[in-house]
């Protein structure tokens, strides 16, 4: 399944890009992996940081042990064989056998999760007719590129073109509002875009990072399942 719905928990912990920050992943698991909680990692577990393999192996081990509590979403760094980016030190230093092994694992990760009025994914909302169509998205397709590679801007408009330096597709306020209305969701939680403000689009979009590979502080977000949510300001956003 590319789309997962979480229907029950006490708290949901959202974790942004960890990018080889093994310490960050360990701290989140140690502090928040409790029977009543679920933890959602938003992709990009490798490259940039010094402990990519350790970080990914640790999260895969925890996912195997706690399959209904830990969720690992797909980011662009999990799509190396169809999308070239830099740095890609994890992928470039693997043997051919290990490269194929890790590709076969991470390319099966889901693309999005919905929790009540929240949708969460790596980059940008995909232009599909309804949420169920996310399950039909193929790796490398335009919709996959939106989810894993897309950036948001507060500018008016829908598709704003590609970034001249990175090639990332850029999407504006009108695109965000149109898709959120189509999907009937109030808040988007995402990662991927280091230069994005923490809150965008009248506080309906939250962008978090949980890696020391960036100059930003390591941030996670926590949703109390019993609480009504209207904007991302209703989440608990904390530094770790």
XYZ file of C-alpha atoms in Angstrom:
240
model
C 0.000 0.000 0.000
C 1.286 3.467 -0.918
C -1.328 5.188 1.270
C -1.854 4.260 4.930
C -4.529 5.452 7.320
C -3.858 5.525 11.051
C -7.177 5.262 12.874
C -6.168 4.869 16.482
C -3.363 5.983 18.790
C -2.771 8.196 21.782
C -0.140 10.352 20.156
C 1.433 10.442 16.690
C 5.039 11.622 16.509
C 6.166 13.041 13.156
C 9.886 12.981 12.348
C 11.408 14.960 9.480
C 14.453 14.089 7.347
C 17.065 12.366 9.500
C 19.784 12.121 6.791
C 22.292 9.921 8.560
C 21.656 11.484 11.965
C 21.658 8.183 13.813
C 21.573 9.956 17.172
C 18.326 11.761 16.284
C 16.581 8.529 15.299
C 17.769 6.790 18.445
C 16.539 9.661 20.621
C 13.083 9.696 19.021
C 12.674 5.936 19.435
C 13.947 5.997 23.021
C 11.734 8.893 24.094
C 8.526 8.218 22.159
C 8.208 4.541 21.271
C 5.503 3.621 23.763
C 2.654 1.112 23.300
C 0.037 3.832 22.890
C 2.070 5.939 20.405
C 2.878 5.711 16.705
C 5.917 7.293 15.034
C 5.931 8.486 11.424
C 9.277 9.171 9.709
C 8.902 11.373 6.623
C 11.678 9.945 4.430
C 15.345 10.736 3.621
C 17.135 8.513 6.126
C 20.462 8.519 4.294
C 23.113 10.764 2.693
C 24.419 14.096 4.065
C 24.986 12.777 7.594
C 27.893 10.527 8.640
C 25.888 7.483 9.774
C 23.531 6.725 6.903
C 23.826 2.947 6.955
C 23.578 2.773 10.738
C 20.540 5.054 10.686
C 18.670 3.147 8.001
C 19.524 -0.276 9.427
C 18.381 0.843 12.880
C 15.039 2.105 11.566
C 14.474 -1.024 9.479
C 15.164 -3.167 12.530
C 12.714 -1.156 14.651
C 10.097 -1.244 11.896
C 10.389 -5.021 11.738
C 10.051 -5.308 15.508
C 7.201 -2.766 15.837
C 5.392 -2.877 12.476
C 2.192 -1.255 13.748
C 3.933 1.550 15.621
C 6.675 2.735 13.285
C 6.038 3.988 9.753
C 8.780 4.818 7.256
C 7.699 6.986 4.327
C 9.573 7.344 1.076
C 11.553 10.472 0.236
C 13.629 11.382 -2.789
C 16.765 9.838 -1.264
C 14.971 6.500 -1.361
C 14.614 6.839 -5.144
C 18.257 7.019 -6.177
C 18.091 4.652 -9.121
C 15.539 6.820 -10.949
C 16.343 10.290 -9.559
C 19.888 11.588 -9.402
C 20.718 14.049 -6.643
C 23.692 15.214 -4.639
C 25.031 14.339 -2.164
C 24.363 10.626 -2.516
C 27.292 9.262 -0.537
C 25.334 6.333 0.914
C 24.295 4.984 -2.484
C 27.578 5.728 -4.235
C 29.608 3.752 -1.706
C 27.529 0.563 -1.750
C 28.533 -2.618 -3.515
C 26.302 -3.580 -6.438
C 24.719 -6.317 -4.330
C 23.984 -3.993 -1.408
C 22.732 -1.286 -3.762
C 20.128 -3.641 -5.203
C 19.230 -4.935 -1.732
C 18.585 -1.501 -0.238
C 16.736 -0.282 -3.347
C 14.389 -3.258 -3.129
C 13.613 -2.377 0.501
C 13.185 1.402 0.471
C 11.270 1.528 -2.806
C 8.470 -0.414 -1.105
C 7.982 2.282 1.547
C 4.558 4.001 1.478
C 4.184 7.508 0.058
C 1.613 9.120 2.351
C -0.303 8.669 5.595
C -3.627 10.160 6.613
C -4.652 10.664 10.236
C -8.057 12.253 10.761
C -7.723 15.802 9.307
C -3.978 15.450 8.650
C -2.092 14.240 5.587
C 1.638 13.671 5.804
C 4.241 12.960 3.115
C 7.742 13.978 2.082
C 7.380 16.856 -0.350
C 4.256 18.137 -2.135
C 0.687 16.877 -2.465
C 0.177 14.753 -5.591
C -2.277 15.892 -8.266
C -4.554 12.844 -8.147
C -8.367 12.713 -8.214
C -8.686 11.319 -4.701
C -6.533 9.954 -1.904
C -7.103 6.328 -2.925
C -5.323 7.005 -6.229
C -2.075 7.446 -4.298
C -2.002 3.633 -4.171
C -1.646 3.609 -7.971
C 1.307 5.993 -8.145
C 4.321 4.431 -9.852
C 7.879 5.265 -8.935
C 9.302 7.955 -11.183
C 5.899 9.189 -12.366
C 4.918 12.865 -12.267
C 2.876 12.255 -9.114
C 5.775 10.440 -7.461
C 8.016 13.396 -8.307
C 5.517 15.740 -6.680
C 5.436 13.712 -3.462
C 9.161 13.029 -3.196
C 10.808 15.934 -5.038
C 8.390 18.889 -4.980
C 8.799 22.203 -3.145
C 6.200 24.696 -1.952
C 6.227 28.472 -2.235
C 3.921 31.056 -0.658
C 3.557 32.648 -4.091
C 0.167 32.683 -5.800
C -0.396 30.120 -8.534
C -0.260 26.373 -8.968
C 2.755 24.992 -10.874
C 5.513 27.614 -10.725
C 8.140 25.835 -12.837
C 11.328 24.037 -11.846
C 14.035 25.403 -9.610
C 16.918 26.368 -11.960
C 19.553 24.970 -9.602
C 18.001 21.749 -8.250
C 15.384 20.952 -10.892
C 12.766 20.500 -8.181
C 9.201 21.270 -9.282
C 7.779 24.311 -7.474
C 4.127 24.680 -6.429
C 2.273 27.691 -5.066
C -0.495 28.622 -2.663
C -3.346 27.960 -5.095
C -2.112 24.424 -5.735
C -1.914 23.704 -2.010
C -5.402 25.028 -1.294
C -6.945 23.193 -4.256
C -5.496 19.824 -3.279
C -6.262 20.190 0.433
C -9.875 20.946 -0.418
C -10.004 18.002 -2.822
C -8.630 15.643 -0.179
C -10.755 17.223 2.574
C -7.794 17.685 4.920
C -6.930 20.608 7.181
C -3.185 20.183 7.769
C -0.189 18.914 5.782
C 2.957 17.778 7.606
C 6.025 17.398 5.386
C 9.802 17.746 5.286
C 12.252 17.821 2.312
C 12.640 21.602 1.819
C 15.298 23.135 4.119
C 14.569 26.736 3.101
C 10.808 26.511 3.705
C 9.286 28.378 6.652
C 8.150 26.221 9.554
C 4.524 27.245 8.913
C 3.022 28.115 5.524
C -0.384 28.744 3.945
C -2.123 30.280 6.958
C -0.482 27.736 9.269
C -1.965 24.759 7.419
C 1.396 23.417 6.226
C 4.181 22.420 8.642
C 7.707 21.648 7.377
C 9.972 19.851 9.856
C 13.547 18.539 9.904
C 15.096 16.193 12.424
C 18.708 16.079 11.281
C 21.868 17.846 12.388
C 22.948 17.770 8.728
C 21.046 21.049 8.334
C 21.631 24.358 10.032
C 18.034 24.206 11.244
C 17.244 22.854 14.704
C 16.110 19.254 14.981
C 12.338 19.460 15.164
C 9.552 16.904 15.606
C 5.788 17.389 15.766
C 3.334 15.586 18.038
C -0.383 15.159 17.451
C -2.675 14.294 20.340
C -5.217 11.954 18.758
C -8.004 13.161 21.059
C -7.518 16.787 20.085
C -9.357 18.543 17.286
C -6.973 20.066 14.764
C -7.673 23.149 12.671
C -4.156 24.322 11.804
C -0.610 23.084 12.311
C -0.402 25.395 15.324
C -2.577 22.830 17.121
C 0.346 20.388 16.990
C 3.073 20.305 19.601
C 6.262 21.295 17.768
C 9.408 20.668 19.821
C 13.187 20.592 19.513
C 15.057 17.405 20.331
